[in-house]
N, CA, C and O atoms as a MOPAC input file, in Angstrom:
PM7 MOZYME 1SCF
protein

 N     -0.93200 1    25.39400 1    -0.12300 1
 C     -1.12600 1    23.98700 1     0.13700 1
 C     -2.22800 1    23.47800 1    -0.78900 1
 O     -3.25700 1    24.12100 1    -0.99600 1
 N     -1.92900 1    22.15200 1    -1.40000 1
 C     -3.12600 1    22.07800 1    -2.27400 1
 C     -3.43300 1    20.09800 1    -1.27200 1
 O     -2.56900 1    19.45800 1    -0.67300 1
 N     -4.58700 1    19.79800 1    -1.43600 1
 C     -4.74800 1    18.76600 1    -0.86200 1
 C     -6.25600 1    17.89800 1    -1.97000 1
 O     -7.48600 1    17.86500 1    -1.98100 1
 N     -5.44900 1    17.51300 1    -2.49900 1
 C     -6.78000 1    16.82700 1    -3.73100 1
 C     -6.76600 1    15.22200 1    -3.42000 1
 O     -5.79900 1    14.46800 1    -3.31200 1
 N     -8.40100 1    14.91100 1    -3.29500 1
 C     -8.58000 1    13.79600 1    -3.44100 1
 C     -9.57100 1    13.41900 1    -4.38100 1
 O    -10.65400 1    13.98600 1    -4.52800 1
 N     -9.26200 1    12.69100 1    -4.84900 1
 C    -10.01800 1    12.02200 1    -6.31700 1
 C    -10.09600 1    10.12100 1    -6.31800 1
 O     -9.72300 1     9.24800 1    -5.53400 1
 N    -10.93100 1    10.14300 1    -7.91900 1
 C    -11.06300 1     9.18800 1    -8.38700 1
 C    -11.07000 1     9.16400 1    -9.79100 1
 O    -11.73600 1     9.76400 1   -10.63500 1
 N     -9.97300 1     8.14500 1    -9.85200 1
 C     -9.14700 1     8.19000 1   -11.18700 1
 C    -10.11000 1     7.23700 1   -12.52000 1
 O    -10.54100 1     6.11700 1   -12.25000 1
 N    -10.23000 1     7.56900 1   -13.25100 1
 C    -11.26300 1     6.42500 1   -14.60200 1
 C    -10.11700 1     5.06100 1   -14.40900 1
 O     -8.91000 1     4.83200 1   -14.49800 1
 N    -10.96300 1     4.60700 1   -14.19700 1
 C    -10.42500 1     2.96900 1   -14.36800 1
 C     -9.55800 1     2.54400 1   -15.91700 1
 O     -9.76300 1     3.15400 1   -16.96600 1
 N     -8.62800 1     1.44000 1   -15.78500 1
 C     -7.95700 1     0.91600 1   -17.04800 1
 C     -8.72600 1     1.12200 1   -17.96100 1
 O     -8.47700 1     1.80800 1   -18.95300 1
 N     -9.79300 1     0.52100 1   -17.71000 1
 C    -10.62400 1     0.28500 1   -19.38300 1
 C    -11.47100 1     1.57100 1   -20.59100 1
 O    -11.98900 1     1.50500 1   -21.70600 1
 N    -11.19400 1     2.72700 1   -19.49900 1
 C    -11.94000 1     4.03300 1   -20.14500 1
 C    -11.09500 1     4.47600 1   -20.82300 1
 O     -9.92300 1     4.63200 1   -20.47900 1
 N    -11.69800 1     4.81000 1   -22.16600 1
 C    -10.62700 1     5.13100 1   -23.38700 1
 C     -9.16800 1     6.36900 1   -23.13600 1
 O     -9.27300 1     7.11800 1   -22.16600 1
 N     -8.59800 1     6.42700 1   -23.53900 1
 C     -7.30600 1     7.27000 1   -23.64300 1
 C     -7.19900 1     8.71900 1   -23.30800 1
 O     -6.37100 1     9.28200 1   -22.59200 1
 N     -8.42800 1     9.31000 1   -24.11900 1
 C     -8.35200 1    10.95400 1   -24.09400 1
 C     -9.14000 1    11.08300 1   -22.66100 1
 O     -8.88800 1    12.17900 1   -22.16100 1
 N     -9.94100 1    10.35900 1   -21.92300 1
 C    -10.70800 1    10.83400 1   -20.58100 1
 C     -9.51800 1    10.76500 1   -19.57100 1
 O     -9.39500 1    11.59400 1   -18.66900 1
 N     -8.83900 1     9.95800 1   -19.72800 1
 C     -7.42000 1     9.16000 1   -18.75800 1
 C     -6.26600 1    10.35000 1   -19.15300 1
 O     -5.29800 1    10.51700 1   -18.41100 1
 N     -6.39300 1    10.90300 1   -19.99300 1
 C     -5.30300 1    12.08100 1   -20.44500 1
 C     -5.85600 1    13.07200 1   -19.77200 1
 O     -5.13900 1    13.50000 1   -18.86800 1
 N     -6.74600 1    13.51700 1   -19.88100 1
 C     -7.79600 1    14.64400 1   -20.06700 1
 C     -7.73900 1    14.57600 1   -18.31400 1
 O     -7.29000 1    15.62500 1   -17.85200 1
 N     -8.16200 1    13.39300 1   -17.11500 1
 C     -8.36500 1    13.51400 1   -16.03000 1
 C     -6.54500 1    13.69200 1   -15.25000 1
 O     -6.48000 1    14.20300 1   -14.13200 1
 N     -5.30400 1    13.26200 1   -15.91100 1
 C     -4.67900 1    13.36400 1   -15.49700 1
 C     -4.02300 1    14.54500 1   -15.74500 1
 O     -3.13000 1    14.64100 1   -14.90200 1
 N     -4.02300 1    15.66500 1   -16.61900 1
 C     -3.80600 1    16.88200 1   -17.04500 1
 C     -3.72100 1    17.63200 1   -16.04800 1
 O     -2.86100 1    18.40000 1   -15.61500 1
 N     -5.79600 1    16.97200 1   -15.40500 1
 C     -6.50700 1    18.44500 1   -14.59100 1
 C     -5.72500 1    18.09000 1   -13.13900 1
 O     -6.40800 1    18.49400 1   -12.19800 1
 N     -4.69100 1    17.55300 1   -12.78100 1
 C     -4.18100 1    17.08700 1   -11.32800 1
 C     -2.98800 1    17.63600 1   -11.37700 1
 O     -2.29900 1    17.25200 1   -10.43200 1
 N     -2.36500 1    18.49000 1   -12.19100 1
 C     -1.09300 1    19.30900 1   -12.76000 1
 C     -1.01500 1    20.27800 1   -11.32800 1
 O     -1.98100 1    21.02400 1   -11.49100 1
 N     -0.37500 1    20.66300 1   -10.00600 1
 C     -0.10200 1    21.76000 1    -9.24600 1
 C      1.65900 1    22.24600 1    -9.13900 1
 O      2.76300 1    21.74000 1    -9.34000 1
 N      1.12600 1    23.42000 1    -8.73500 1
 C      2.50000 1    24.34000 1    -8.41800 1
 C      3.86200 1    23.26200 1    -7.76500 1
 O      3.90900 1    23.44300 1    -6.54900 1
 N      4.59200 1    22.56300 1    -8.07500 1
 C      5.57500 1    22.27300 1    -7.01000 1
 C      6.45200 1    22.40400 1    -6.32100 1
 O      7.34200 1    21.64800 1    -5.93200 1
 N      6.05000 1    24.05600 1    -6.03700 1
 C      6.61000 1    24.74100 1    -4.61400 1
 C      5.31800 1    24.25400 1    -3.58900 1
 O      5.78000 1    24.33200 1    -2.45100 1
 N      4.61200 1    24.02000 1    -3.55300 1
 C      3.41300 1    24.46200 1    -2.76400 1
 C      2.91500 1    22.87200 1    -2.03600 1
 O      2.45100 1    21.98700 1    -2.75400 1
 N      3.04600 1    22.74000 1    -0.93600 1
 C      2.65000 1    21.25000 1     0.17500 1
 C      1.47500 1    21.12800 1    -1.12300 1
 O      0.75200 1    21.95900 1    -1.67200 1
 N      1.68600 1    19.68000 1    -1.29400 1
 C      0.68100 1    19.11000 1    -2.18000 1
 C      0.56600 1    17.65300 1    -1.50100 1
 O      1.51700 1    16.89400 1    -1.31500 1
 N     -0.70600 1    17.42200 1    -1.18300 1
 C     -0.78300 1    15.73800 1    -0.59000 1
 C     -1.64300 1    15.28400 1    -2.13800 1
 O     -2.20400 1    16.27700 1    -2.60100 1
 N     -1.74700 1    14.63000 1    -2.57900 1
 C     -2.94600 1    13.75900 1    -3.55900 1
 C     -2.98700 1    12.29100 1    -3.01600 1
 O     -2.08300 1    11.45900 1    -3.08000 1
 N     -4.50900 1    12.12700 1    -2.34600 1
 C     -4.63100 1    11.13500 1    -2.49300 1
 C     -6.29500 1    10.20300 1    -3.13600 1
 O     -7.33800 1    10.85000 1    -3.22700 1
 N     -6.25500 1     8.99900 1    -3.43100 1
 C     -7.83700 1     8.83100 1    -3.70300 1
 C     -7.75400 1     7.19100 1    -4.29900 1
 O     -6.84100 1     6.44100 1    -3.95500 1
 N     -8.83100 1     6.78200 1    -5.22100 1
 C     -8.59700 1     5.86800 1    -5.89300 1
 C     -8.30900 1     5.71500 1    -6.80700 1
 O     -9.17800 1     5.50000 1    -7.65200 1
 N     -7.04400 1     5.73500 1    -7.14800 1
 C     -6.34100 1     6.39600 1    -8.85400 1
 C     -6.47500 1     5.17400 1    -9.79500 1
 O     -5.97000 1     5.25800 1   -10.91500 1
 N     -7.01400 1     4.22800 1    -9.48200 1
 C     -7.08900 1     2.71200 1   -10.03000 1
 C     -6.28800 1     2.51900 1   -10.95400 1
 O     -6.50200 1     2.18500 1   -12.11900 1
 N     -4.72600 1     2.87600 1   -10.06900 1
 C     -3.57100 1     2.57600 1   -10.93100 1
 C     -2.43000 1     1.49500 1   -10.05100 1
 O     -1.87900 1     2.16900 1    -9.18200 1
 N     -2.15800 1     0.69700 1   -10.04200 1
 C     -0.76500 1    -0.41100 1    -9.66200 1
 C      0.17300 1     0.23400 1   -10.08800 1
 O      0.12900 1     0.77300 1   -11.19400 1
 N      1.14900 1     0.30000 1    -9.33300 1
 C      2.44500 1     1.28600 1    -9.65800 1
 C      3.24400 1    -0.01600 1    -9.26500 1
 O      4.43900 1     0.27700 1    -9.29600 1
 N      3.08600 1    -1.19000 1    -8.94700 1
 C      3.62200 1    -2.10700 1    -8.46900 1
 C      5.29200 1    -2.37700 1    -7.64800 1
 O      5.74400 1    -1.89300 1    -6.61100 1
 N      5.81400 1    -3.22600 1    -8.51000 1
 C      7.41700 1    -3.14700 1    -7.11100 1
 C      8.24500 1    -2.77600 1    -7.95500 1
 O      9.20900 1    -2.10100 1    -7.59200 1
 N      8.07400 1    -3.11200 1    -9.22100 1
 C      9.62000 1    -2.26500 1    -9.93600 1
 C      9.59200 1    -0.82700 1    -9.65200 1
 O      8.49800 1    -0.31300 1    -9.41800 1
 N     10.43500 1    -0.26100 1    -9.64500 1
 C     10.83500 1     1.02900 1    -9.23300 1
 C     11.98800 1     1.52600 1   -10.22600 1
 O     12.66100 1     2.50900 1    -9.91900 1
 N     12.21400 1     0.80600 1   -11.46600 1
 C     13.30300 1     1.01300 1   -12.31000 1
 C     12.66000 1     2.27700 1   -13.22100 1
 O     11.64700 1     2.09900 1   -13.89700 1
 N     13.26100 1     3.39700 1   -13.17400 1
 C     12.79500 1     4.80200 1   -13.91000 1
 C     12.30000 1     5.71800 1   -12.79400 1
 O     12.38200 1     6.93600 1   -12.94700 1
 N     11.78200 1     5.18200 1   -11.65900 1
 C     10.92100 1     6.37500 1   -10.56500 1
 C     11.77900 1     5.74300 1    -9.27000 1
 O     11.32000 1     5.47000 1    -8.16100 1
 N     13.00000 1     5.60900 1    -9.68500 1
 C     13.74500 1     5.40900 1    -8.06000 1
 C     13.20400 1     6.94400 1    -6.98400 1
 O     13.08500 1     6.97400 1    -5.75900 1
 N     13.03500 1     7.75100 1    -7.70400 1
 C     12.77900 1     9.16600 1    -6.45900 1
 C     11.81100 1     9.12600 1    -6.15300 1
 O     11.40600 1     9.63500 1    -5.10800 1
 N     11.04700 1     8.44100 1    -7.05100 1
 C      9.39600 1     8.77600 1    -6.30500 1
 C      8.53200 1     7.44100 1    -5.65900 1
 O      7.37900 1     7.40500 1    -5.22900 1
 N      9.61400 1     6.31000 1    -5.77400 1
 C      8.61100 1     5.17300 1    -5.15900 1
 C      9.89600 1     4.51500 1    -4.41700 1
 O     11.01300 1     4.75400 1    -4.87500 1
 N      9.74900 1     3.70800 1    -3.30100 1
 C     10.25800 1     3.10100 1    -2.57800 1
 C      9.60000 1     1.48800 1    -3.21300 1
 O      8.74600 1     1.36800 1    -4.09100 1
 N     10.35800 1     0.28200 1    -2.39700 1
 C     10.54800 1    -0.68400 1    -3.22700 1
 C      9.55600 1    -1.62200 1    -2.37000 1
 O      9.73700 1    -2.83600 1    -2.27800 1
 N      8.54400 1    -0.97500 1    -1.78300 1
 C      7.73300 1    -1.87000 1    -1.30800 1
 C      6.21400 1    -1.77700 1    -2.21200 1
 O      5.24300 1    -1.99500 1    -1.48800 1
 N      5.95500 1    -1.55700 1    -3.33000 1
 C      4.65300 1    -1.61200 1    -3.67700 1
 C      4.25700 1    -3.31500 1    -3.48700 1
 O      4.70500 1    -4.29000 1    -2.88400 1
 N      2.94100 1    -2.93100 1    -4.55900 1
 C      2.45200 1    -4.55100 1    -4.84400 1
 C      2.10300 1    -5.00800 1    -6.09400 1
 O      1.35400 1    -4.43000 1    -6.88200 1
 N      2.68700 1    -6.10500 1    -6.26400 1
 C      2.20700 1    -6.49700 1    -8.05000 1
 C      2.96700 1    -6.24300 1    -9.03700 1
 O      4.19000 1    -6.33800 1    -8.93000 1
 N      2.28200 1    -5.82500 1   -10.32000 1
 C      2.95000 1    -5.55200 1   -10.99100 1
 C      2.19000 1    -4.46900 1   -11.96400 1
 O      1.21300 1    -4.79500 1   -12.63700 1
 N      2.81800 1    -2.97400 1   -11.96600 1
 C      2.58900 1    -1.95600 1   -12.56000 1
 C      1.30200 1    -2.11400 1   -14.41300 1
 O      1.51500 1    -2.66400 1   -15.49400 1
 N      0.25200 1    -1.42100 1   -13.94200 1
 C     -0.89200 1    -1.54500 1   -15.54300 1
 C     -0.58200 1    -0.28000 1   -15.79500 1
 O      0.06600 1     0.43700 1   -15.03100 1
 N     -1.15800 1     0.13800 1   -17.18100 1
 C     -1.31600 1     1.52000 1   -17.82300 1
 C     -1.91100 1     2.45400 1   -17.01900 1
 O     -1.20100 1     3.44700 1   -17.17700 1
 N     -2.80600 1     2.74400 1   -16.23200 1
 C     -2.64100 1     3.52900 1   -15.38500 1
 C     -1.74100 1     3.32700 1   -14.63500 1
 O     -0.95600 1     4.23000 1   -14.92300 1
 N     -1.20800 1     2.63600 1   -13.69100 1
 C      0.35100 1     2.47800 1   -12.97000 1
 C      1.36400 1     3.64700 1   -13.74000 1
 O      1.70800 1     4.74000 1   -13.29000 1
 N      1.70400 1     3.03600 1   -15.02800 1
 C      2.27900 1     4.27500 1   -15.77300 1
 C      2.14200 1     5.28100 1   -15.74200 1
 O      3.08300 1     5.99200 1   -15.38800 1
 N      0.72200 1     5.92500 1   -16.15000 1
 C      0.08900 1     7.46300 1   -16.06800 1
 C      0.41800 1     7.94600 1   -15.01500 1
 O      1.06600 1     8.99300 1   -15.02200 1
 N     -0.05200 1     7.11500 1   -13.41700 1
 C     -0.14000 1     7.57600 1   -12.09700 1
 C      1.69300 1     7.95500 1   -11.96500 1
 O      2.12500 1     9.10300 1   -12.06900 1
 N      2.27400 1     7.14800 1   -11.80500 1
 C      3.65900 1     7.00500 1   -11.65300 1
 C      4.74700 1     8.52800 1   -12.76100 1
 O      5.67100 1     9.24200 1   -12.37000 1
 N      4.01700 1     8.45900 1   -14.21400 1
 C      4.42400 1     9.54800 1   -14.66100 1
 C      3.95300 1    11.00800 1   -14.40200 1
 O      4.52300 1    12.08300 1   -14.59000 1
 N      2.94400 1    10.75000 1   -13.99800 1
 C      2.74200 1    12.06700 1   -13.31400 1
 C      3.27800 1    12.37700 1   -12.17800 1
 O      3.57400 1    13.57100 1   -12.21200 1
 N      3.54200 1    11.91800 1   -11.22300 1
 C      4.37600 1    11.86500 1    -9.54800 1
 C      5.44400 1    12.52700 1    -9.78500 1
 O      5.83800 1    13.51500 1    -9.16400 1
 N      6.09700 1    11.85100 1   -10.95900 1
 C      7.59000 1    12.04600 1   -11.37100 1
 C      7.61200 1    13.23600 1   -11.56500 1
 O      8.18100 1    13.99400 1   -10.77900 1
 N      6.78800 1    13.79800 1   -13.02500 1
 C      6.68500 1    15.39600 1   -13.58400 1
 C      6.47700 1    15.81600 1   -12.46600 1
 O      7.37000 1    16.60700 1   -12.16200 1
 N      5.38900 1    15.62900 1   -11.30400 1
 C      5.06200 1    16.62500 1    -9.97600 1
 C      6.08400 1    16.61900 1    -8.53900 1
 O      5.99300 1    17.14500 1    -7.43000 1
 N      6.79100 1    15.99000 1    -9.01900 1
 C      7.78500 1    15.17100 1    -7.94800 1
 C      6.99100 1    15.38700 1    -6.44800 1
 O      6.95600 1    16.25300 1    -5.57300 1
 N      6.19200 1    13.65000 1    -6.78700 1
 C      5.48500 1    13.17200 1    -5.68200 1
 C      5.82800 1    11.90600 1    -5.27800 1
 O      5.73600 1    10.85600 1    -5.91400 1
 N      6.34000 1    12.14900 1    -3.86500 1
 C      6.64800 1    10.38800 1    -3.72000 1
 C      5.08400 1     9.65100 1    -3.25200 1
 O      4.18500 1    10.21200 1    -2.62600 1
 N      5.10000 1     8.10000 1    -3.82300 1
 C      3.87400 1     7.24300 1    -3.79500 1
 C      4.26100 1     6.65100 1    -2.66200 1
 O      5.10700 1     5.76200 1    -2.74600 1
 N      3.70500 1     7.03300 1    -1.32700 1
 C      3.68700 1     7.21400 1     0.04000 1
 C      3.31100 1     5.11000 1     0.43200 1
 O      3.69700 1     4.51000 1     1.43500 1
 N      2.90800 1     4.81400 1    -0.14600 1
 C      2.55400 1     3.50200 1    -0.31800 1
 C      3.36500 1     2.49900 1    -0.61100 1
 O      3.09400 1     1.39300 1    -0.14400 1
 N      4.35300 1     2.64400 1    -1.31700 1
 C      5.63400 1     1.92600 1    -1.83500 1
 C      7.17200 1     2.08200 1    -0.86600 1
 O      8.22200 1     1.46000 1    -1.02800 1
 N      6.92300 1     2.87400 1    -0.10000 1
 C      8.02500 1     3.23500 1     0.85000 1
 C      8.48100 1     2.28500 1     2.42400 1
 O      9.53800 1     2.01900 1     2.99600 1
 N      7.23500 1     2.04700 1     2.62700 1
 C      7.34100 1     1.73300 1     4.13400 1
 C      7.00700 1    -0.14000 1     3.77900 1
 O      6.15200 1    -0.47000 1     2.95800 1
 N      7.62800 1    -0.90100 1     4.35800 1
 C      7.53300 1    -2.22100 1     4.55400 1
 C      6.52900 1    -2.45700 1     5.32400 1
 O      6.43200 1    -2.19900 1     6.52300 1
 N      5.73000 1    -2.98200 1     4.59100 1
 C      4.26100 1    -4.13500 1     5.05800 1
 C      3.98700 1    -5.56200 1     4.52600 1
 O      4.29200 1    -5.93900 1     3.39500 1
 N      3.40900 1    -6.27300 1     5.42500 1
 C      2.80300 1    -7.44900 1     5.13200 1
 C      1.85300 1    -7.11500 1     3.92500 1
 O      1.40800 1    -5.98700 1     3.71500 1
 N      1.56400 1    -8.34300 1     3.07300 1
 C      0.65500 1    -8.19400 1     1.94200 1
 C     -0.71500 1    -7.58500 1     2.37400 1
 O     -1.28900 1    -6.67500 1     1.77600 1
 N     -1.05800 1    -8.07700 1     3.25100 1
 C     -2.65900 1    -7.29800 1     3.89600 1
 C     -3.16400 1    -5.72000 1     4.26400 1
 O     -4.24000 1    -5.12200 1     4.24900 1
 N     -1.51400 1    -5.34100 1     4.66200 1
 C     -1.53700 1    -3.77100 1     4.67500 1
 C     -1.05000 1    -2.87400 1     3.84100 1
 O     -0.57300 1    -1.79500 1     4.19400 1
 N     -1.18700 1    -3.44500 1     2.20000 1
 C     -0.77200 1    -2.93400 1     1.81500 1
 C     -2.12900 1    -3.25900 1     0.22300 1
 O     -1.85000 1    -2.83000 1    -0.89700 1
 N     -2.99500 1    -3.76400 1     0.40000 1
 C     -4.23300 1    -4.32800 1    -0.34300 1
 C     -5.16700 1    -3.48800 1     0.13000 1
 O     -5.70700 1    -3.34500 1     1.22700 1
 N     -5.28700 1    -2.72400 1    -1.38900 1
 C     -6.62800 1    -1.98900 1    -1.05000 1
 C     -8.11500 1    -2.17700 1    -1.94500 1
 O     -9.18200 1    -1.56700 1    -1.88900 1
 N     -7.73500 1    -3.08000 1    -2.60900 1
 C     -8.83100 1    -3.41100 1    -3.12900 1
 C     -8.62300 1    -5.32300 1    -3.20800 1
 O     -7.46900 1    -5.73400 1    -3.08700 1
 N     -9.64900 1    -6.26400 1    -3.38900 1
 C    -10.11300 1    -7.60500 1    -2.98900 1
 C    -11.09100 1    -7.81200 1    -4.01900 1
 O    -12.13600 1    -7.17600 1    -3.87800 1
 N    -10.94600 1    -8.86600 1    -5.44200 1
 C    -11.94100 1    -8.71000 1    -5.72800 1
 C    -12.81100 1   -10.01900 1    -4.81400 1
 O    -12.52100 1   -10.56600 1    -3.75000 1
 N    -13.98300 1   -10.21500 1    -5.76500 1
 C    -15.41700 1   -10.88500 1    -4.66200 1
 C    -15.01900 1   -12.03400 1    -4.36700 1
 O    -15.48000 1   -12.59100 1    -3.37000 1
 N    -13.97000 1   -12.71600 1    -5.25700 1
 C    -13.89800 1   -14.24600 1    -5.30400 1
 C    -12.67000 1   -14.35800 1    -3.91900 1
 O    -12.41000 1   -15.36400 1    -3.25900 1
 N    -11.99000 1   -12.78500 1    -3.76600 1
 C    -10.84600 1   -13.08100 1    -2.80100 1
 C     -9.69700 1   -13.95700 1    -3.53300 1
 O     -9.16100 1   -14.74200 1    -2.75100 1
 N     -9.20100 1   -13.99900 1    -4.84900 1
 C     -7.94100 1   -14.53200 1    -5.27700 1
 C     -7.40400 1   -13.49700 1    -5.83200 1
 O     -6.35600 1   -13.63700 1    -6.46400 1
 N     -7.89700 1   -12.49000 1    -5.73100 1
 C     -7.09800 1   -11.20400 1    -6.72200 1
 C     -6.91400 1    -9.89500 1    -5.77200 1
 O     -7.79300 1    -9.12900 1    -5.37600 1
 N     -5.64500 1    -9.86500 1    -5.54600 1
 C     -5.77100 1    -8.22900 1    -4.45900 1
 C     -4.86500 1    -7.07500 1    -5.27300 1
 O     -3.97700 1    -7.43800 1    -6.04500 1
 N     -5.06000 1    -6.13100 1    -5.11900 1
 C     -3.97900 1    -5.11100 1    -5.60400 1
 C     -3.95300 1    -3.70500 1    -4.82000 1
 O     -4.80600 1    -3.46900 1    -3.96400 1
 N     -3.08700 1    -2.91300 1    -5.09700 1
 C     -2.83900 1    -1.73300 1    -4.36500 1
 C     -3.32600 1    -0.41500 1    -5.39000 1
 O     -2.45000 1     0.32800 1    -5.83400 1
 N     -4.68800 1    -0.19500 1    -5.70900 1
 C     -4.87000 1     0.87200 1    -6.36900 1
 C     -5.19600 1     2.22800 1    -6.01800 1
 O     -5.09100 1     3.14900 1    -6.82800 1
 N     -5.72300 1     2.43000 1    -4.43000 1
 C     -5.47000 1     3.65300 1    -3.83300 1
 C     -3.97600 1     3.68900 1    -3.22300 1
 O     -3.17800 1     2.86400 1    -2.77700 1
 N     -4.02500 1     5.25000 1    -3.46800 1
 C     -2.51400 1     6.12600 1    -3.20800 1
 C     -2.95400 1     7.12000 1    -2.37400 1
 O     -4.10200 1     7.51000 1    -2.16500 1
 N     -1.34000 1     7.67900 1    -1.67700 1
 C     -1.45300 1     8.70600 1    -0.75200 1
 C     -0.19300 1     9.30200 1    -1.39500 1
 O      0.63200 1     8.43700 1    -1.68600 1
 N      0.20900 1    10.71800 1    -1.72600 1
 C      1.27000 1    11.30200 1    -2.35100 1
 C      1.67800 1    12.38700 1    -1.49400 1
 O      0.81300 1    13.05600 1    -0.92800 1
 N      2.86600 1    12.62400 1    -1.34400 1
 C      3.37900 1    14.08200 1    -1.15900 1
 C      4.70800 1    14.40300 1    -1.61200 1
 O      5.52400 1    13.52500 1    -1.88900 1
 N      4.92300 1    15.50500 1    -1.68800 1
 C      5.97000 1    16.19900 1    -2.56700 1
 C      7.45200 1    15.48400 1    -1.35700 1
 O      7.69900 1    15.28000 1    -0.16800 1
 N      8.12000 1    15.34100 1    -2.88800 1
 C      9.43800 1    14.64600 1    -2.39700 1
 C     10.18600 1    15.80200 1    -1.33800 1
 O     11.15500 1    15.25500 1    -0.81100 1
 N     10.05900 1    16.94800 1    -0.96400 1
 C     11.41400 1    17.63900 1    -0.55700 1
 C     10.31600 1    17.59100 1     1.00600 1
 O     10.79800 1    18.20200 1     1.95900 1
 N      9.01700 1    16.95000 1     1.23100 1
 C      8.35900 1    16.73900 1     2.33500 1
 C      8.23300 1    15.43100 1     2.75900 1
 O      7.59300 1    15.29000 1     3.80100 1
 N      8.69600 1    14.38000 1     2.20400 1
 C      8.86800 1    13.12100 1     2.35800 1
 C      9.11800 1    12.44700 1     3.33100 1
 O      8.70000 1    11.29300 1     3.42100 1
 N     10.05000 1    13.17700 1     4.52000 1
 C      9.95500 1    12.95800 1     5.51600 1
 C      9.20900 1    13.29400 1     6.95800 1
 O      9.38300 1    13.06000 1     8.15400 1
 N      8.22800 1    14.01900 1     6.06200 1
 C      6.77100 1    14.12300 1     7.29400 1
 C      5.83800 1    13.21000 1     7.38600 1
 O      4.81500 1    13.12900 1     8.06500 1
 N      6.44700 1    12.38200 1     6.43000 1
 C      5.48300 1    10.95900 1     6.26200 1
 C      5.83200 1    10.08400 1     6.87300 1
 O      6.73000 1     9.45800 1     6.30800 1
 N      5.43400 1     9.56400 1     8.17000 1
 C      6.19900 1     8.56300 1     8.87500 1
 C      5.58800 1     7.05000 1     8.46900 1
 O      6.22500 1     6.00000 1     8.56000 1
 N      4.34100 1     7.17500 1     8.04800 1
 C      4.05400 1     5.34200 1     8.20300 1
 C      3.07400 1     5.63200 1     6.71500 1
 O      2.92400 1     6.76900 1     6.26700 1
 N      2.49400 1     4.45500 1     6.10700 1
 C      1.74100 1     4.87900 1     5.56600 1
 C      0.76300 1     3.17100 1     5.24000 1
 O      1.21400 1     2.62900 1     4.23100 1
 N      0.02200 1     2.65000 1     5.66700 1
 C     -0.65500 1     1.06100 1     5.31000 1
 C     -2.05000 1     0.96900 1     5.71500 1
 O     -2.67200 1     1.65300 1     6.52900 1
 N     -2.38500 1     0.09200 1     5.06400 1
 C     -4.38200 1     0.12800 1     4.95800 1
 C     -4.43300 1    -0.76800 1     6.35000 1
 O     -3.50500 1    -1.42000 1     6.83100 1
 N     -5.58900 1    -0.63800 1     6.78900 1
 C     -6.44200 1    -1.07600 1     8.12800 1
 C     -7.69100 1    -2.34600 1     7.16100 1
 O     -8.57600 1    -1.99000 1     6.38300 1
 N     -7.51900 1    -3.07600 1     7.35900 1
 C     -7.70800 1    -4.03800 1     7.04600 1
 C     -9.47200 1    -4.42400 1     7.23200 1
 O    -10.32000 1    -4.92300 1     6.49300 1
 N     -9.45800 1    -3.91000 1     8.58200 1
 C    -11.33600 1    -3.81300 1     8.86900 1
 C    -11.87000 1    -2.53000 1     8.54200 1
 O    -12.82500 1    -2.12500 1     9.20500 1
 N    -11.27600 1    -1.64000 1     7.37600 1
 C    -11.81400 1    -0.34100 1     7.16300 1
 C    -12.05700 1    -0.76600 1     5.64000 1
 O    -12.72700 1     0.06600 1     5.02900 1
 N    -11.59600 1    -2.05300 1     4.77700 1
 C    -11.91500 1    -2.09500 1     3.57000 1
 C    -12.76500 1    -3.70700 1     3.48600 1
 O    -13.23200 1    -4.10300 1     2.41800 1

């Protein structure tokens, strides 16, 4: 069982740290793998290329990390536990910036697709962020 939680370099940190941090998150995929953390990636609502690994409820619309995060799931075949289950916009916002006009979904919760259905619910608590 591997169970990693992290924090992912934000959009703006150059290329090789964002390569380099997504490399080191590579596990066995025989083996229960949950990943979750703040991957400060939008994987948003298209789902066109990762139909297996995302369900059609994200939020927004997918950035370059979105990509990274999302291509790695795929290679690890991890479904993005976040995009699956139908929520209102509020439970599904995990970050707010200060002004409150900008929300997005950049923490994730993952687990391996052939366990997908041990995941029954998955949405943010609203007075916990």
């Amino acid at each position: 069982m591997n169970i990693i939680q992290c924090y992912a370099p934000t959009n703006d940190y150059n290329k090789d740290l964002k390569d380099q941090f997504y490399d080191r998150l590579q596990c066995p995929t025989k083996d229960l793998t949950i990943l979750m953390g703040d991957l400060n990636a939008k994987v948003g609502i298209d789902k066109t290329g990762y139909e297996d690994i995302m369900g059609q409820y994200g939020l927004g619309e997918r950035n370059e990390n979105g990509e990274r995060f999302a291509n790695l799931c795929s290679f690890n075949k991890l479904v993005i536990g976040g995009t699956i289950f139908p929520h209102k916009r509020i439970h599904k916002t995990t970050w707010t910036s200060p002004d409150r006009t900008t929300q997005n979904q950049v923490d994730h919760i993952c687990i391996n697709k052939k366990f997908r259905r041990t995941m029954e619910d998955v949405r943010i608590n609203e007075e916990l962020i």
